[in-house]
Amino acid sequence: MKNKIKIPYSLKTLFKYISPYKKTFFASILMIIISNFAMVLAPNIEGMVTNAIIKDLKNIASSIPGAHIQIEKIISIISFLLIIYIIKTFSQMFGMFFITESIQNTMRDLRNDCIKKINSLSVKTIDSHPKGDILSRITNDVDTISTAMQQTFVNIISGIMTVTFAFIMMFRVNLLMTLCVILFIPISYFIIRKIASISQKSFDMQQKSLGDLSANITESFTGYNEIILYGKQDEYEKKFEKINSELKLTAFKAQFLSYFMSPALSFITYISIGLISVIGGFYCINGTISVGQLQAFIRFIWQVNEPLSQVSQLSSQIQSSLSAMSRIHEFLEYNNEYDVEKRDISINRCISFENVEFGYGDKKVLKGISFEVNKGETVAIVGATGSGKTTIVNLLMRFYDSQKGKIEIDGIDIKSINREKLRERFGMVLQDTWLFSGSIKDNILFSNPNASETELKKACKLANLEEFISSLPHGYDTKIDEEADNISQGEKQLLTIARAILKNPDILILDEATSSIDTKTEKNIQGAMDHLMNGRTSFIIAHRLSTIKNADKIIVLKDGNIIESGNHDELLDKKGFYADLYNAQFSSL
Ligand SMILES: Nc1ncnc2c1ncn2[C@@H]1O[C@H](COP(=O)(O)OP(=O)(O)OP(=O)(O)O)[C@@H](O)[C@H]1O
Ligand SMILES: [Mg+2]
């Protein structure tokens, strides 16, 4: 139902992308038409050769004076035939070249626009759609359309042309014989529909088994250490063998059924050819048609049969590419993050939250948060997991906008500030560090590509990275793997701290950046963070006592409200939630 509504829109989107290449596209259609025209013309001319020879032979047999095989005439017909074959070959080649060129250009533009779209989406939209699904739209869905267009487009035009030309030629030979052939089309169509509907189910099952199989392989591979640790190799092998057998069975059914289509259709064609031979033979004897014409007619029947046998394959490809296109269309229609405001900002006094309320959908997360941070101060946000700590910084950077209340920087509501300009003021160090495949240097320079060599080295020194980088074989040029597996968790965090230092932001956000590392690395990280926080307004969500203890202000979140705030000593004196938390978590440190 969903697809039915979207098909016209998705086709419109597709046409929009094809339109810059319409000249190439129409050139390809023209070439396909020429090659098909040449193809249907060929049997006629082949028939002319046969006719000429038979006529000469008849004349010789009837001892007509001067009768002989007219070699020159035959050669000239064959030469003409040769030219037709050459035209067919070249128009086919150019047709394929033009169609491939226009389709591949269209797909490149589509992929580029998808990436542009991703970069213009709001965090809210990105968060509310599974990333794997978006990824699959840009890769698999575009690929499905590309393959389907490449394979079906030529076939559809050729099919229509071939059948039309073949029928015109057949009508020209004999009306009754052509009507007999037309009679067989519904029978072929019925067989195609029947086999296709059964085989489509098997194809779906085959795809599902294939999906199960790759999921199993991925699981065995990613969980390799755990599997050998718990000695589960046999169990996994058995699981794999079971899925593998299912795949074999479904693949056999799907392949066998689809192979069955062709002989079944050929059988129908043989019957129609048998019938035509009887009628045609009769017409030949009474001189209504020639043997050459009968020969050509039978070749035309084969030409009609071929596109028919491709119908099922084409229709499933068209269906899957239409649904792929509607998925891409839907993605391209997601709302962009759009800023009307051009206003810039700098922080000179303070950042304040005033009765801020926010929820993701119906779920209320913040129920009226108010606090103030002066320039250069550090505020630590403390609270149980899920209490809304990350949500507070999401609002501050306008990844999401609050539903009630205001967040102000120097008395200016951040909703009136241009998002890009606002975000330029922030530096972030998050626990799940993000590094990309490239050199260490590229990764640090990511926040400030114009930084000088001296600035880069200074940032690395402040981030306590000097020792680590000098121990690497290629120093700053050492490559980081795609998954950043070749460096440790702590080193990754130091790299992101260096990245933040290099950006030199006014406001700093540290979200749980110091957990799960050894004491030496923690000291390193703490030192690096102290450098980073020095003189900046910082929001830290930390589980580490040392960071929280030194904060100018601690706010404690519970059930969407600030239940306590003050500095470390004040809060301990209160003997409230923070004191309990401190005693439970940190007293042993
Ligand atoms: N994108 C989202 N969509 C819907 N709900 C969300 C989203 N992000 C967070 N939440 C929910 O909002 C609540 C607050 O989340 P938040 O990430 O702010 O918690 P947190 O205090 O940072 O927790 P943690 O200490 O585990 O990081 C949680 O219950 C969470 O499930
Ligand atoms: Mg969080």
Coordinates of C-alpha atoms and ligand atoms in Angstrom, one line a residue:
M1 CA 0.0 0.0 0.0
K2 CA 2.8 2.4 1.1
N3 CA 4.7 1.7 -2.1
K4 CA 1.7 2.2 -4.3
I5 CA 1.3 5.8 -3.1
K6 CA 5.0 6.6 -3.5
I7 CA 5.7 5.1 -6.9
P8 CA 4.8 8.2 -9.0
Y9 CA 6.9 10.4 -6.7
S10 CA 9.8 8.0 -6.8
L11 CA 9.6 7.8 -10.6
K12 CA 9.5 11.6 -10.7
T13 CA 12.6 11.7 -8.6
L14 CA 14.3 9.2 -10.9
F15 CA 13.4 11.2 -14.0
K16 CA 14.7 14.4 -12.3
Y17 CA 18.1 12.6 -11.9
I18 CA 18.1 11.3 -15.4
S19 CA 17.1 14.6 -17.1
P20 CA 20.7 16.1 -17.2
Y21 CA 21.7 13.1 -19.3
K22 CA 18.6 13.0 -21.4
K23 CA 20.5 13.5 -24.7
T24 CA 22.7 10.5 -24.0
F25 CA 19.7 8.6 -22.9
F26 CA 17.7 9.3 -26.0
A27 CA 20.8 8.5 -28.1
S28 CA 20.9 5.1 -26.5
I29 CA 17.2 4.6 -27.2
L30 CA 17.7 5.5 -30.9
M31 CA 20.7 3.1 -31.1
I32 CA 18.6 0.3 -29.5
I33 CA 15.8 0.9 -32.0
I34 CA 18.3 0.8 -34.9
S35 CA 19.9 -2.4 -33.7
N36 CA 16.5 -4.0 -33.3
F37 CA 15.3 -2.8 -36.6
A38 CA 18.4 -4.4 -38.2
M39 CA 17.8 -7.6 -36.2
V40 CA 14.2 -8.0 -37.5
L41 CA 15.2 -7.1 -41.0
A42 CA 17.9 -9.8 -41.1
P43 CA 15.6 -12.9 -41.3
N44 CA 13.8 -11.3 -44.3
I45 CA 17.0 -10.9 -46.2
E46 CA 18.2 -14.4 -45.2
G47 CA 14.8 -15.6 -46.6
M48 CA 15.6 -13.7 -49.9
V49 CA 18.8 -15.7 -50.3
T50 CA 17.0 -19.0 -49.9
N51 CA 14.2 -17.8 -52.3
A52 CA 16.7 -16.8 -54.9
I53 CA 18.6 -20.1 -54.8
I54 CA 15.3 -22.1 -54.8
K55 CA 14.0 -20.1 -57.8
D56 CA 17.2 -20.7 -59.7
L57 CA 17.2 -24.4 -58.8
K58 CA 13.6 -24.7 -60.0
N59 CA 14.4 -23.0 -63.2
I60 CA 17.4 -25.3 -63.7
A61 CA 15.2 -28.3 -63.0
S62 CA 12.5 -27.1 -65.4
S63 CA 15.3 -26.8 -68.0
I64 CA 14.4 -23.2 -68.7
P65 CA 17.0 -21.9 -71.2
G66 CA 19.8 -19.8 -69.6
A67 CA 18.8 -20.9 -66.1
H68 CA 21.7 -20.9 -63.7
I69 CA 22.5 -20.0 -60.1
Q70 CA 22.8 -16.2 -60.2
I71 CA 25.9 -15.8 -58.0
E72 CA 26.1 -12.0 -58.4
K73 CA 22.5 -11.6 -57.2
I74 CA 23.2 -13.8 -54.2
I75 CA 26.4 -12.1 -53.4
S76 CA 24.7 -8.7 -53.5
I77 CA 22.0 -9.9 -51.1
I78 CA 24.6 -11.4 -48.8
S79 CA 26.6 -8.1 -48.9
F80 CA 23.5 -6.2 -48.0
L81 CA 22.9 -8.7 -45.2
L82 CA 26.5 -8.1 -44.0
I83 CA 25.9 -4.3 -43.9
I84 CA 22.8 -5.0 -41.8
Y85 CA 24.8 -7.2 -39.4
I86 CA 27.5 -4.5 -39.1
I87 CA 24.9 -1.8 -38.4
K88 CA 23.3 -4.0 -35.8
T89 CA 26.6 -4.7 -34.0
F90 CA 27.7 -1.1 -33.9
S91 CA 24.4 0.3 -33.0
Q92 CA 24.2 -2.3 -30.2
M93 CA 27.7 -1.3 -29.0
F94 CA 27.0 2.4 -29.0
G95 CA 23.5 1.9 -27.5
M96 CA 25.1 0.0 -24.6
F97 CA 27.8 2.7 -24.2
F98 CA 25.3 5.6 -24.1
I99 CA 22.9 3.8 -21.7
T100 CA 25.7 2.8 -19.3
E101 CA 27.1 6.3 -19.4
S102 CA 23.7 7.9 -18.6
I103 CA 22.7 5.4 -15.9
Q104 CA 26.1 5.5 -14.1
N105 CA 26.1 9.3 -14.2
T106 CA 22.6 9.3 -12.8
M107 CA 23.6 6.9 -10.0
R108 CA 26.7 9.0 -9.1
D109 CA 24.5 12.1 -8.8
L110 CA 22.0 10.2 -6.7
R111 CA 24.7 9.0 -4.3
N112 CA 26.3 12.4 -4.1
D113 CA 22.9 14.0 -3.2
C114 CA 22.3 11.3 -0.5
I115 CA 25.6 12.2 1.2
K116 CA 24.8 15.9 0.9
K117 CA 21.4 15.1 2.5
I118 CA 23.1 13.2 5.4
N119 CA 25.2 16.3 6.1
S120 CA 22.2 18.6 6.2
L121 CA 20.0 16.4 8.4
S122 CA 19.5 17.3 12.0
V123 CA 20.8 15.1 14.8
K124 CA 17.2 14.5 15.7
T125 CA 16.5 13.0 12.3
I126 CA 19.7 11.0 12.3
D127 CA 18.9 9.7 15.8
S128 CA 15.4 8.7 14.9
H129 CA 16.4 6.5 11.9
P130 CA 18.4 3.3 12.1
K131 CA 21.9 4.1 10.7
G132 CA 22.1 0.7 9.0
D133 CA 18.9 1.4 7.2
I134 CA 20.1 4.8 5.9
L135 CA 23.4 3.2 4.8
S136 CA 21.5 0.5 3.0
R137 CA 19.5 3.1 1.1
I138 CA 22.6 4.8 -0.2
T139 CA 24.5 1.6 -1.1
N140 CA 22.1 -1.3 -1.7
D141 CA 19.1 0.6 -3.0
V142 CA 21.1 2.7 -5.4
D143 CA 22.8 -0.4 -6.6
T144 CA 19.5 -2.2 -7.1
I145 CA 18.2 0.6 -9.3
S146 CA 21.4 0.8 -11.2
T147 CA 21.5 -2.9 -11.9
A148 CA 17.8 -3.0 -12.8
M149 CA 18.0 0.0 -15.1
Q150 CA 21.1 -1.4 -16.8
Q151 CA 19.6 -4.8 -17.3
T152 CA 15.9 -4.1 -17.9
F153 CA 15.9 -0.9 -19.8
V154 CA 17.6 -2.3 -22.9
N155 CA 15.6 -5.5 -22.6
I156 CA 12.2 -3.7 -22.4
I157 CA 12.9 -1.5 -25.4
S158 CA 14.3 -4.4 -27.4
G159 CA 11.5 -6.6 -26.3
I160 CA 8.8 -4.2 -27.4
M161 CA 10.6 -3.4 -30.7
T162 CA 11.3 -7.0 -31.5
V163 CA 7.8 -8.2 -30.9
T164 CA 6.2 -5.3 -32.8
F165 CA 8.6 -5.6 -35.8
A166 CA 8.2 -9.4 -35.8
F167 CA 4.5 -9.2 -35.8
I168 CA 4.5 -6.6 -38.6
M169 CA 6.7 -8.8 -40.7
M170 CA 4.5 -11.8 -39.8
F171 CA 1.4 -10.0 -40.9
R172 CA 3.0 -9.1 -44.1
V173 CA 3.7 -12.8 -44.8
N174 CA 0.3 -14.2 -43.9
L175 CA -2.6 -13.0 -41.8
L176 CA -4.0 -16.4 -40.7
M177 CA -0.7 -17.8 -39.7
T178 CA 0.0 -14.7 -37.6
L179 CA -3.4 -15.0 -35.9
C180 CA -2.5 -18.6 -35.0
V181 CA 0.8 -17.4 -33.3
I182 CA -1.2 -14.7 -31.4
L183 CA -3.5 -17.4 -30.1
F184 CA -0.5 -19.0 -28.2
I185 CA 0.5 -15.8 -26.4
P186 CA -2.1 -16.1 -23.6
I187 CA -1.0 -19.7 -23.0
S188 CA 2.7 -18.6 -22.7
Y189 CA 1.6 -15.7 -20.4
F190 CA -0.3 -18.0 -18.1
I191 CA 2.7 -20.3 -17.8
I192 CA 5.0 -17.4 -17.1
R193 CA 2.7 -16.1 -14.4
K194 CA 2.3 -19.5 -12.7
I195 CA 6.1 -20.3 -12.6
A196 CA 7.1 -16.8 -11.7
S197 CA 4.7 -16.6 -8.7
I198 CA 6.1 -19.9 -7.4
S199 CA 9.7 -19.1 -8.1
Q200 CA 9.4 -15.6 -6.6
K201 CA 8.6 -17.1 -3.2
S202 CA 11.6 -19.4 -3.5
F203 CA 13.8 -16.4 -4.4
D204 CA 12.6 -14.5 -1.4
M205 CA 13.4 -17.5 0.8
Q206 CA 16.8 -17.9 -0.8
Q207 CA 17.6 -14.2 0.0
K208 CA 16.4 -14.8 3.6
S209 CA 18.6 -17.9 4.0
L210 CA 21.5 -15.9 2.5
G211 CA 20.9 -13.1 5.0
D212 CA 20.8 -15.7 7.9
L213 CA 24.1 -17.2 6.6
S214 CA 25.9 -13.9 6.5
A215 CA 24.6 -12.9 9.9
N216 CA 25.9 -16.3 11.2
I217 CA 29.3 -15.7 9.7
T218 CA 29.5 -12.1 11.1
E219 CA 28.6 -13.3 14.5
S220 CA 31.2 -16.1 14.5
F221 CA 33.8 -13.6 13.3
T222 CA 33.1 -10.8 15.7
G223 CA 32.5 -13.0 18.7
Y224 CA 35.6 -15.2 17.8
N225 CA 37.4 -14.7 21.1
E226 CA 34.3 -15.5 23.2
I227 CA 33.4 -18.5 21.1
I228 CA 36.8 -20.1 21.6
L229 CA 36.9 -19.1 25.3
Y230 CA 33.7 -20.9 26.0
G231 CA 34.5 -23.8 23.6
K232 CA 31.5 -23.2 21.4
Q233 CA 33.1 -23.9 18.1
D234 CA 31.2 -27.1 17.4
E235 CA 27.9 -25.5 18.3
Y236 CA 28.6 -22.7 15.8
E237 CA 29.7 -25.1 13.1
K238 CA 26.4 -27.1 13.5
K239 CA 24.4 -23.9 13.4
F240 CA 26.2 -22.9 10.2
E241 CA 25.7 -26.3 8.6
K242 CA 21.9 -26.2 9.3
I243 CA 21.5 -22.7 7.7
N244 CA 23.8 -23.7 4.9
S245 CA 21.6 -26.8 4.1
E246 CA 18.5 -24.6 4.2
L247 CA 20.2 -22.3 1.7
K248 CA 21.1 -25.2 -0.5
L249 CA 17.4 -26.3 -0.6
T250 CA 15.9 -22.9 -1.2
A251 CA 18.6 -22.0 -3.8
F252 CA 17.9 -25.3 -5.6
K253 CA 14.1 -24.7 -5.7
A254 CA 14.5 -21.1 -6.9
Q255 CA 17.1 -21.9 -9.6
F256 CA 15.4 -25.0 -10.9
L257 CA 12.0 -23.3 -11.2
S258 CA 13.5 -20.3 -13.0
Y259 CA 15.4 -22.6 -15.4
F260 CA 12.1 -24.5 -16.0
M261 CA 10.5 -21.4 -17.4
S262 CA 12.6 -21.4 -20.6
P263 CA 12.0 -25.1 -21.7
A264 CA 8.3 -24.7 -20.8
L265 CA 8.0 -21.7 -23.1
S266 CA 10.0 -23.4 -25.8
F267 CA 7.6 -26.3 -25.7
I268 CA 4.7 -24.0 -26.4
T269 CA 6.8 -22.4 -29.2
Y270 CA 7.5 -25.9 -30.7
I271 CA 3.8 -26.6 -30.7
S272 CA 3.0 -23.3 -32.5
I273 CA 5.8 -23.9 -34.9
G274 CA 4.4 -27.4 -35.6
L275 CA 1.0 -25.9 -36.4
I276 CA 2.5 -23.1 -38.5
S277 CA 4.6 -25.6 -40.5
V278 CA 1.5 -27.6 -41.4
I279 CA -0.5 -24.4 -42.4
G280 CA 2.6 -22.8 -44.0
G281 CA 3.5 -26.0 -45.8
F282 CA 0.0 -26.1 -47.3
Y283 CA 0.4 -22.4 -48.3
C284 CA 3.8 -23.1 -49.9
I285 CA 2.3 -26.0 -52.0
N286 CA -0.5 -23.9 -53.3
G287 CA 1.9 -21.0 -53.9
T288 CA 0.4 -18.5 -51.4
I289 CA 3.8 -18.0 -49.7
S290 CA 7.3 -19.0 -50.6
V291 CA 9.6 -21.4 -48.7
G292 CA 11.8 -18.5 -47.8
Q293 CA 8.8 -16.6 -46.3
L294 CA 7.9 -19.7 -44.3
Q295 CA 11.5 -19.9 -43.0
A296 CA 11.5 -16.2 -42.1
F297 CA 8.1 -16.6 -40.4
I298 CA 9.4 -19.4 -38.2
R299 CA 12.4 -17.3 -37.1
F300 CA 10.0 -14.5 -36.2
I301 CA 8.1 -16.9 -33.9
W302 CA 11.4 -17.5 -32.0
Q303 CA 11.9 -13.7 -31.9
V304 CA 8.5 -13.3 -30.2
N305 CA 9.2 -16.1 -27.8
E306 CA 12.5 -14.6 -26.4
P307 CA 11.2 -11.4 -24.9
L308 CA 8.3 -13.3 -23.4
S309 CA 10.6 -15.6 -21.5
Q310 CA 12.3 -12.6 -20.0
V311 CA 9.1 -11.0 -18.7
S312 CA 9.2 -12.6 -15.3
Q313 CA 12.8 -11.7 -14.6
L314 CA 12.2 -8.2 -15.7
S315 CA 9.1 -7.6 -13.7
S316 CA 10.8 -8.8 -10.5
Q317 CA 13.7 -6.4 -11.2
I318 CA 11.4 -3.5 -11.9
Q319 CA 9.4 -4.1 -8.8
S320 CA 12.5 -4.3 -6.6
S321 CA 14.0 -1.2 -8.2
L322 CA 10.7 0.8 -7.7
S323 CA 10.6 -0.1 -4.0
A324 CA 14.3 0.9 -3.8
M325 CA 13.6 4.2 -5.5
S326 CA 10.7 4.9 -3.1
R327 CA 13.0 4.3 -0.1
I328 CA 15.6 6.7 -1.6
H329 CA 12.9 9.3 -2.4
E330 CA 11.6 9.0 1.2
F331 CA 15.2 9.6 2.5
L332 CA 15.7 12.6 0.3
E333 CA 12.5 14.1 1.6
Y334 CA 13.6 14.1 5.3
N335 CA 13.6 17.5 6.8
N336 CA 16.8 19.5 6.6
E337 CA 18.2 21.4 9.5
Y338 CA 17.5 24.9 8.4
D339 CA 18.7 28.2 10.0
V340 CA 17.0 31.5 9.3
E341 CA 19.1 33.2 11.9
K342 CA 22.5 34.4 10.9
R343 CA 23.4 35.8 14.4
D344 CA 26.9 35.0 15.8
I345 CA 27.8 34.9 19.5
S346 CA 30.7 35.1 21.8
I347 CA 30.7 34.3 25.5
N348 CA 31.8 37.0 27.8
R349 CA 29.6 36.5 30.9
C350 CA 27.6 33.4 31.4
I351 CA 25.5 30.5 30.1
S352 CA 22.2 30.1 31.8
F353 CA 19.4 27.4 31.7
E354 CA 16.0 28.8 32.7
N355 CA 13.2 26.3 33.4
V356 CA 14.3 24.1 30.5
E357 CA 11.9 21.3 29.6
F358 CA 12.6 18.6 27.1
G359 CA 11.5 15.2 26.0
Y360 CA 12.2 12.8 23.2
G361 CA 8.8 12.2 21.7
D362 CA 6.4 11.7 24.6
K363 CA 9.1 10.8 27.0
K364 CA 9.8 13.8 29.3
V365 CA 13.5 13.8 30.2
L366 CA 14.1 17.3 31.6
K367 CA 11.3 18.8 33.7
G368 CA 12.4 22.4 34.4
I369 CA 16.1 22.7 34.7
S370 CA 17.6 26.0 35.8
F371 CA 21.3 26.8 36.5
E372 CA 24.0 29.3 35.6
V373 CA 27.6 28.9 34.7
N374 CA 30.0 31.9 34.6
K375 CA 32.6 32.3 31.9
G376 CA 35.7 30.2 32.7
E377 CA 33.8 28.1 35.3
T378 CA 33.5 24.3 35.3
V379 CA 30.2 22.7 36.0
A380 CA 29.9 19.0 36.7
I381 CA 26.7 17.2 35.9
V382 CA 26.1 14.2 38.1
G383 CA 23.2 11.7 38.1
A384 CA 22.2 8.1 37.5
T385 CA 22.3 6.6 34.1
G386 CA 19.5 7.8 31.9
S387 CA 18.9 10.9 34.1
G388 CA 19.4 13.3 31.2
K389 CA 23.0 14.4 31.5
T390 CA 23.8 14.0 27.8
T391 CA 20.5 15.5 27.0
I392 CA 21.5 18.8 28.7
V393 CA 24.6 19.1 26.4
N394 CA 22.6 18.1 23.4
L395 CA 20.3 21.1 24.0
L396 CA 23.3 23.4 24.6
M397 CA 24.7 22.6 21.2
R398 CA 21.3 22.7 19.6
F399 CA 21.4 19.1 18.4
Y400 CA 17.8 19.3 19.8
D401 CA 15.8 22.4 20.8
S402 CA 14.2 22.7 24.2
Q403 CA 10.4 22.6 24.2
K404 CA 9.9 25.0 27.1
G405 CA 12.2 27.5 28.9
K406 CA 15.3 29.1 27.5
I407 CA 19.1 28.6 27.3
E408 CA 20.9 31.8 27.1
I409 CA 24.5 32.8 26.4
D410 CA 25.2 36.3 27.7
G411 CA 21.5 36.9 27.8
I412 CA 20.9 35.8 24.2
D413 CA 18.5 32.9 23.6
I414 CA 20.5 30.3 21.7
K415 CA 17.5 29.6 19.5
S416 CA 18.2 33.0 17.9
I417 CA 21.8 32.1 17.1
N418 CA 22.9 30.4 13.8
R419 CA 23.6 26.7 14.6
E420 CA 26.8 26.5 12.7
K421 CA 28.2 29.6 14.4
L422 CA 27.1 28.4 17.8
R423 CA 28.7 25.0 17.4
E424 CA 32.0 26.7 16.3
R425 CA 32.3 27.8 19.9
F426 CA 32.2 24.2 21.3
G427 CA 34.8 21.5 21.7
M428 CA 33.8 18.0 22.6
V429 CA 35.6 15.0 24.1
L430 CA 33.3 12.0 24.3
Q431 CA 33.8 8.5 25.7
D432 CA 33.1 6.7 22.4
T433 CA 35.8 8.5 20.6
W434 CA 35.5 8.9 16.9
L435 CA 38.6 8.5 14.8
F436 CA 38.7 8.0 11.1
S437 CA 41.0 6.0 8.8
G438 CA 43.9 8.3 8.1
S439 CA 47.1 9.4 9.8
I440 CA 47.4 10.5 13.5
K441 CA 48.1 14.0 12.2
D442 CA 45.0 14.1 10.0
N443 CA 42.9 13.0 12.9
I444 CA 44.1 15.7 15.2
L445 CA 43.9 18.4 12.5
F446 CA 40.3 17.5 11.9
S447 CA 39.1 20.2 14.2
N448 CA 41.4 22.9 12.7
P449 CA 42.9 22.0 9.3
N450 CA 44.8 25.3 9.1
A451 CA 46.8 24.8 12.3
S452 CA 50.5 25.1 12.0
E453 CA 53.1 22.4 12.7
T454 CA 54.0 24.2 16.0
E455 CA 50.4 24.5 17.1
L456 CA 49.9 20.8 16.4
K457 CA 53.0 19.8 18.4
K458 CA 51.9 22.1 21.2
A459 CA 48.4 20.5 21.4
C460 CA 50.0 17.1 21.5
K461 CA 52.3 18.1 24.2
L462 CA 49.4 19.5 26.3
A463 CA 47.5 16.3 25.6
N464 CA 50.4 14.2 27.0
L465 CA 50.7 12.5 23.6
E466 CA 54.4 13.3 22.8
E467 CA 55.7 10.1 24.3
F468 CA 53.2 7.9 22.5
I469 CA 53.6 9.6 19.1
S470 CA 57.4 9.4 19.3
S471 CA 57.2 5.7 20.0
L472 CA 55.4 5.1 16.8
P473 CA 57.4 4.0 13.7
H474 CA 56.0 6.8 11.5
G475 CA 55.3 9.3 14.2
Y476 CA 52.6 11.8 13.2
D477 CA 52.1 10.0 9.9
T478 CA 51.3 6.6 11.4
K479 CA 48.0 5.4 9.9
I480 CA 45.0 4.6 12.1
D481 CA 43.0 1.6 11.0
E482 CA 39.4 1.9 9.8
E483 CA 38.2 0.6 13.2
A484 CA 41.0 2.3 15.0
D485 CA 41.9 -1.2 16.4
N486 CA 45.7 -0.5 16.3
I487 CA 45.6 2.0 19.2
S488 CA 44.3 1.7 22.8
Q489 CA 41.2 3.2 24.3
G490 CA 43.2 5.7 26.4
E491 CA 45.3 6.8 23.5
K492 CA 42.2 7.4 21.4
Q493 CA 40.9 9.7 24.2
L494 CA 44.2 11.6 24.3
L495 CA 44.0 12.1 20.5
T496 CA 40.5 13.5 20.8
I497 CA 41.7 15.8 23.6
A498 CA 44.5 17.1 21.4
R499 CA 41.9 17.6 18.7
A500 CA 39.8 19.7 21.1
I501 CA 42.8 21.7 22.3
L502 CA 43.7 22.5 18.7
K503 CA 40.2 23.9 18.1
N504 CA 40.7 26.3 21.0
P505 CA 37.0 26.4 21.8
D506 CA 35.3 28.8 24.2
I507 CA 33.1 26.2 25.7
L508 CA 34.1 22.6 26.4
I509 CA 32.0 19.5 26.8
L510 CA 33.4 16.4 28.3
D511 CA 31.0 13.5 28.4
E512 CA 32.2 10.7 30.7
A513 CA 35.6 10.9 29.1
T514 CA 37.6 9.2 31.9
S515 CA 36.2 5.8 32.6
S516 CA 37.6 2.3 31.9
I517 CA 41.3 3.1 31.7
D518 CA 44.4 2.3 33.8
T519 CA 45.7 4.7 36.5
K520 CA 48.7 5.9 34.5
T521 CA 46.6 6.7 31.5
E522 CA 44.0 8.3 33.7
K523 CA 46.6 10.6 35.2
N524 CA 47.7 11.4 31.7
I525 CA 44.2 12.1 30.6
Q526 CA 43.4 14.1 33.7
G527 CA 46.5 16.2 33.1
A528 CA 45.5 16.8 29.5
M529 CA 42.0 17.7 30.4
D530 CA 43.2 20.2 33.0
H531 CA 45.1 21.9 30.3
L532 CA 42.1 21.7 28.0
M533 CA 39.7 23.1 30.6
N534 CA 42.0 25.9 31.7
G535 CA 40.3 29.2 31.2
R536 CA 37.3 27.7 29.4
T537 CA 33.7 27.4 30.4
S538 CA 33.3 23.6 30.8
F539 CA 30.5 21.2 31.1
I540 CA 31.7 17.8 32.4
I541 CA 29.7 14.7 32.8
A542 CA 32.2 12.7 34.8
H543 CA 32.3 9.6 37.0
R544 CA 35.7 10.4 38.3
L545 CA 36.0 12.0 41.7
S546 CA 39.0 14.2 40.9
T547 CA 37.2 16.1 38.1
I548 CA 34.0 16.5 40.0
K549 CA 35.7 17.5 43.2
N550 CA 37.5 20.4 41.5
A551 CA 34.4 21.7 39.7
D552 CA 33.1 25.2 40.6
K553 CA 29.6 23.8 40.6
I554 CA 28.0 20.4 40.7
I555 CA 24.5 19.8 39.7
V556 CA 22.8 16.6 40.6
L557 CA 20.0 15.3 38.3
K558 CA 17.2 13.0 39.3
D559 CA 14.0 12.2 37.5
G560 CA 14.3 15.2 35.2
N561 CA 15.0 17.8 37.9
I562 CA 18.0 19.3 39.6
I563 CA 17.8 18.0 43.1
E564 CA 21.0 19.5 44.5
S565 CA 23.6 22.0 43.4
G566 CA 26.7 23.5 44.9
N567 CA 30.4 22.7 45.2
H568 CA 31.8 19.4 46.5
D569 CA 32.1 20.5 50.1
E570 CA 28.7 22.2 50.2
L571 CA 27.0 19.1 48.8
L572 CA 28.8 16.8 51.3
D573 CA 27.6 19.0 54.1
K574 CA 24.0 18.7 52.9
K575 CA 24.2 14.9 53.4
G576 CA 21.8 14.4 50.6
F577 CA 21.8 12.5 47.3
Y578 CA 25.3 13.6 46.3
A579 CA 26.7 12.7 49.7
D580 CA 25.2 9.2 49.4
L581 CA 26.5 8.8 45.9
Y582 CA 29.9 10.0 46.9
N583 CA 30.0 7.6 49.9
A584 CA 28.8 4.7 47.8
Q585 CA 31.0 5.3 44.7
F586 CA 34.0 7.3 45.7
S587 CA 34.8 6.8 49.3
S588 CA 37.0 3.8 48.5
L589 CA 39.2 5.9 46.1
Ligands
LIG1 N1 17.6 10.0 20.8 C1 16.8 9.6 21.8 N2 15.5 9.2 21.5 C2 14.7 8.8 22.5 N3 15.1 8.8 23.8 C3 16.3 9.1 24.1 C4 17.2 9.5 23.1 N4 18.4 9.8 23.7 C5 18.2 9.6 25.1 N5 17.0 9.1 25.3 C6 16.4 8.8 26.6 O1 16.4 10.0 27.4 C7 16.8 9.7 28.7 C8 18.1 10.5 29.1 O2 19.1 10.1 28.3 P1 20.6 10.7 28.4 O3 21.4 10.2 27.3 O4 20.5 12.2 28.5 O5 21.0 10.1 29.8 P2 22.4 10.2 30.5 O6 22.1 10.8 31.9 O7 23.4 10.9 29.7 O8 22.8 8.7 30.8 P3 24.2 7.9 30.8 O9 24.8 8.2 32.1 O10 23.9 6.5 30.7 O11 25.0 8.5 29.7 C9 17.1 8.2 28.8 O12 16.1 7.5 29.4 C10 17.2 7.8 27.3 O13 16.7 6.5 27.1
MG2 MG 25.1 10.1 28.6

